[in-house]
Amino acid sequence: MIAVNAATPLRVEAAHDPALQPALRECVARAVRRYLSDVDSEPSEGLHALVVAEVELPLLREVMSWYSGNQSRAAAALGINRATLRKKLHQYGLS
């Protein structure tokens, strides 16, 4: 069994490992449940955008760090165009 926690770096190749995908899903599910509990089950509109932004920022930061700032390799690992990656990095102030 593979254990993943916040301190464990996740290799991009491992993202396709079926054993790790449920761990990531469960982490997101727990965070959403906690958020809904904290706002007393009445979140403001835009919950999807909030969750995407909260996940995307650390995702971009970690992937860019993993590839030592190489945008071409990071974009390939993320499965997005390099121009899209640059736009997102700028959006989050990571450029």
JSON list of C-alpha atoms in Angstrom, two decimals:
[
{"chain": "A", "resi": 1, "resn": "MET", "atom": "CA", "xyz": [0.00, 0.00, 0.00]},
{"chain": "A", "resi": 2, "resn": "ILE", "atom": "CA", "xyz": [1.28, 3.47, -0.90]},
{"chain": "A", "resi": 3, "resn": "ALA", "atom": "CA", "xyz": [0.82, 6.26, 1.62]},
{"chain": "A", "resi": 4, "resn": "VAL", "atom": "CA", "xyz": [0.77, 9.85, 0.42]},
{"chain": "A", "resi": 5, "resn": "ASN", "atom": "CA", "xyz": [0.80, 12.88, 2.66]},
{"chain": "A", "resi": 6, "resn": "ALA", "atom": "CA", "xyz": [1.44, 16.58, 2.22]},
{"chain": "A", "resi": 7, "resn": "ALA", "atom": "CA", "xyz": [5.17, 16.14, 2.79]},
{"chain": "A", "resi": 8, "resn": "THR", "atom": "CA", "xyz": [5.54, 13.38, 0.21]},
{"chain": "A", "resi": 9, "resn": "PRO", "atom": "CA", "xyz": [6.49, 14.70, -3.24]},
{"chain": "A", "resi": 10, "resn": "LEU", "atom": "CA", "xyz": [4.32, 13.17, -5.95]},
{"chain": "A", "resi": 11, "resn": "ARG", "atom": "CA", "xyz": [6.18, 12.15, -9.10]},
{"chain": "A", "resi": 12, "resn": "VAL", "atom": "CA", "xyz": [4.34, 13.11, -12.26]},
{"chain": "A", "resi": 13, "resn": "GLU", "atom": "CA", "xyz": [4.73, 9.55, -13.60]},
{"chain": "A", "resi": 14, "resn": "ALA", "atom": "CA", "xyz": [3.00, 8.32, -10.44]},
{"chain": "A", "resi": 15, "resn": "ALA", "atom": "CA", "xyz": [-0.10, 10.36, -11.25]},
{"chain": "A", "resi": 16, "resn": "HIS", "atom": "CA", "xyz": [-1.24, 7.50, -13.45]},
{"chain": "A", "resi": 17, "resn": "ASP", "atom": "CA", "xyz": [-0.76, 4.99, -10.63]},
{"chain": "A", "resi": 18, "resn": "PRO", "atom": "CA", "xyz": [-4.28, 3.78, -9.72]},
{"chain": "A", "resi": 19, "resn": "ALA", "atom": "CA", "xyz": [-3.20, 3.44, -6.07]},
{"chain": "A", "resi": 20, "resn": "LEU", "atom": "CA", "xyz": [-2.46, 7.18, -5.81]},
{"chain": "A", "resi": 21, "resn": "GLN", "atom": "CA", "xyz": [-5.51, 8.57, -7.58]},
{"chain": "A", "resi": 22, "resn": "PRO", "atom": "CA", "xyz": [-7.97, 7.64, -4.80]},
{"chain": "A", "resi": 23, "resn": "ALA", "atom": "CA", "xyz": [-5.65, 9.30, -2.26]},
{"chain": "A", "resi": 24, "resn": "LEU", "atom": "CA", "xyz": [-5.78, 12.57, -4.17]},
{"chain": "A", "resi": 25, "resn": "ARG", "atom": "CA", "xyz": [-9.54, 12.33, -4.66]},
{"chain": "A", "resi": 26, "resn": "GLU", "atom": "CA", "xyz": [-10.06, 11.61, -0.98]},
{"chain": "A", "resi": 27, "resn": "CYS", "atom": "CA", "xyz": [-7.90, 14.58, -0.02]},
{"chain": "A", "resi": 28, "resn": "VAL", "atom": "CA", "xyz": [-10.04, 16.87, -2.17]},
{"chain": "A", "resi": 29, "resn": "ALA", "atom": "CA", "xyz": [-13.25, 15.30, -0.86]},
{"chain": "A", "resi": 30, "resn": "ARG", "atom": "CA", "xyz": [-12.16, 15.85, 2.76]},
{"chain": "A", "resi": 31, "resn": "ALA", "atom": "CA", "xyz": [-11.24, 19.47, 2.04]},
{"chain": "A", "resi": 32, "resn": "VAL", "atom": "CA", "xyz": [-14.59, 20.17, 0.38]},
{"chain": "A", "resi": 33, "resn": "ARG", "atom": "CA", "xyz": [-16.49, 18.50, 3.23]},
{"chain": "A", "resi": 34, "resn": "ARG", "atom": "CA", "xyz": [-14.56, 20.58, 5.76]},
{"chain": "A", "resi": 35, "resn": "TYR", "atom": "CA", "xyz": [-15.20, 23.78, 3.79]},
{"chain": "A", "resi": 36, "resn": "LEU", "atom": "CA", "xyz": [-18.94, 23.05, 3.60]},
{"chain": "A", "resi": 37, "resn": "SER", "atom": "CA", "xyz": [-18.99, 22.32, 7.31]},
{"chain": "A", "resi": 38, "resn": "ASP", "atom": "CA", "xyz": [-17.11, 25.54, 8.08]},
{"chain": "A", "resi": 39, "resn": "VAL", "atom": "CA", "xyz": [-19.57, 27.65, 6.08]},
{"chain": "A", "resi": 40, "resn": "ASP", "atom": "CA", "xyz": [-22.52, 25.78, 7.58]},
{"chain": "A", "resi": 41, "resn": "SER", "atom": "CA", "xyz": [-23.46, 24.06, 4.29]},
{"chain": "A", "resi": 42, "resn": "GLU", "atom": "CA", "xyz": [-24.30, 27.38, 2.61]},
{"chain": "A", "resi": 43, "resn": "PRO", "atom": "CA", "xyz": [-21.27, 28.32, 0.50]},
{"chain": "A", "resi": 44, "resn": "SER", "atom": "CA", "xyz": [-21.39, 31.41, -1.62]},
{"chain": "A", "resi": 45, "resn": "GLU", "atom": "CA", "xyz": [-21.72, 30.92, -5.35]},
{"chain": "A", "resi": 46, "resn": "GLY", "atom": "CA", "xyz": [-18.54, 30.01, -7.14]},
{"chain": "A", "resi": 47, "resn": "LEU", "atom": "CA", "xyz": [-17.50, 26.95, -5.16]},
{"chain": "A", "resi": 48, "resn": "HIS", "atom": "CA", "xyz": [-16.16, 25.28, -8.31]},
{"chain": "A", "resi": 49, "resn": "ALA", "atom": "CA", "xyz": [-13.94, 28.27, -9.18]},
{"chain": "A", "resi": 50, "resn": "LEU", "atom": "CA", "xyz": [-12.74, 28.45, -5.58]},
{"chain": "A", "resi": 51, "resn": "VAL", "atom": "CA", "xyz": [-11.74, 24.77, -5.48]},
{"chain": "A", "resi": 52, "resn": "VAL", "atom": "CA", "xyz": [-10.06, 24.93, -8.91]},
{"chain": "A", "resi": 53, "resn": "ALA", "atom": "CA", "xyz": [-8.03, 27.98, -7.88]},
{"chain": "A", "resi": 54, "resn": "GLU", "atom": "CA", "xyz": [-7.06, 26.41, -4.55]},
{"chain": "A", "resi": 55, "resn": "VAL", "atom": "CA", "xyz": [-5.86, 23.24, -6.28]},
{"chain": "A", "resi": 56, "resn": "GLU", "atom": "CA", "xyz": [-4.34, 24.81, -9.38]},
{"chain": "A", "resi": 57, "resn": "LEU", "atom": "CA", "xyz": [-1.97, 27.19, -7.59]},
{"chain": "A", "resi": 58, "resn": "PRO", "atom": "CA", "xyz": [-0.08, 24.55, -5.58]},
{"chain": "A", "resi": 59, "resn": "LEU", "atom": "CA", "xyz": [-0.22, 22.18, -8.56]},
{"chain": "A", "resi": 60, "resn": "LEU", "atom": "CA", "xyz": [1.51, 24.73, -10.78]},
{"chain": "A", "resi": 61, "resn": "ARG", "atom": "CA", "xyz": [3.99, 25.66, -8.06]},
{"chain": "A", "resi": 62, "resn": "GLU", "atom": "CA", "xyz": [4.99, 22.05, -7.39]},
{"chain": "A", "resi": 63, "resn": "VAL", "atom": "CA", "xyz": [5.23, 21.02, -11.06]},
{"chain": "A", "resi": 64, "resn": "MET", "atom": "CA", "xyz": [7.32, 24.09, -11.92]},
{"chain": "A", "resi": 65, "resn": "SER", "atom": "CA", "xyz": [9.59, 23.32, -8.98]},
{"chain": "A", "resi": 66, "resn": "TRP", "atom": "CA", "xyz": [9.86, 19.65, -9.97]},
{"chain": "A", "resi": 67, "resn": "TYR", "atom": "CA", "xyz": [10.99, 20.65, -13.47]},
{"chain": "A", "resi": 68, "resn": "SER", "atom": "CA", "xyz": [13.28, 23.42, -12.18]},
{"chain": "A", "resi": 69, "resn": "GLY", "atom": "CA", "xyz": [11.26, 26.14, -13.90]},
{"chain": "A", "resi": 70, "resn": "ASN", "atom": "CA", "xyz": [11.33, 24.48, -17.34]},
{"chain": "A", "resi": 71, "resn": "GLN", "atom": "CA", "xyz": [7.97, 25.54, -18.75]},
{"chain": "A", "resi": 72, "resn": "SER", "atom": "CA", "xyz": [8.08, 23.19, -21.74]},
{"chain": "A", "resi": 73, "resn": "ARG", "atom": "CA", "xyz": [8.59, 20.11, -19.58]},
{"chain": "A", "resi": 74, "resn": "ALA", "atom": "CA", "xyz": [6.08, 21.28, -16.98]},
{"chain": "A", "resi": 75, "resn": "ALA", "atom": "CA", "xyz": [3.45, 21.98, -19.65]},
{"chain": "A", "resi": 76, "resn": "ALA", "atom": "CA", "xyz": [4.00, 18.54, -21.15]},
{"chain": "A", "resi": 77, "resn": "ALA", "atom": "CA", "xyz": [3.64, 16.88, -17.73]},
{"chain": "A", "resi": 78, "resn": "LEU", "atom": "CA", "xyz": [0.45, 18.84, -17.07]},
{"chain": "A", "resi": 79, "resn": "GLY", "atom": "CA", "xyz": [-0.92, 18.02, -20.51]},
{"chain": "A", "resi": 80, "resn": "ILE", "atom": "CA", "xyz": [-1.42, 21.66, -21.45]},
{"chain": "A", "resi": 81, "resn": "ASN", "atom": "CA", "xyz": [0.06, 24.01, -24.03]},
{"chain": "A", "resi": 82, "resn": "ARG", "atom": "CA", "xyz": [3.10, 26.02, -22.93]},
{"chain": "A", "resi": 83, "resn": "ALA", "atom": "CA", "xyz": [1.26, 29.27, -23.73]},
{"chain": "A", "resi": 84, "resn": "THR", "atom": "CA", "xyz": [-1.59, 28.16, -21.46]},
{"chain": "A", "resi": 85, "resn": "LEU", "atom": "CA", "xyz": [0.92, 27.37, -18.72]},
{"chain": "A", "resi": 86, "resn": "ARG", "atom": "CA", "xyz": [2.52, 30.82, -19.08]},
{"chain": "A", "resi": 87, "resn": "LYS", "atom": "CA", "xyz": [-0.93, 32.43, -18.85]},
{"chain": "A", "resi": 88, "resn": "LYS", "atom": "CA", "xyz": [-1.76, 30.47, -15.70]},
{"chain": "A", "resi": 89, "resn": "LEU", "atom": "CA", "xyz": [1.62, 31.24, -14.11]},
{"chain": "A", "resi": 90, "resn": "HIS", "atom": "CA", "xyz": [1.01, 34.93, -14.75]},
{"chain": "A", "resi": 91, "resn": "GLN", "atom": "CA", "xyz": [-2.57, 34.65, -13.40]},
{"chain": "A", "resi": 92, "resn": "TYR", "atom": "CA", "xyz": [-1.27, 33.25, -10.11]},
{"chain": "A", "resi": 93, "resn": "GLY", "atom": "CA", "xyz": [1.76, 35.53, -9.89]},
{"chain": "A", "resi": 94, "resn": "LEU", "atom": "CA", "xyz": [4.20, 32.67, -10.43]},
{"chain": "A", "resi": 95, "resn": "SER", "atom": "CA", "xyz": [5.87, 34.04, -13.56]}
]
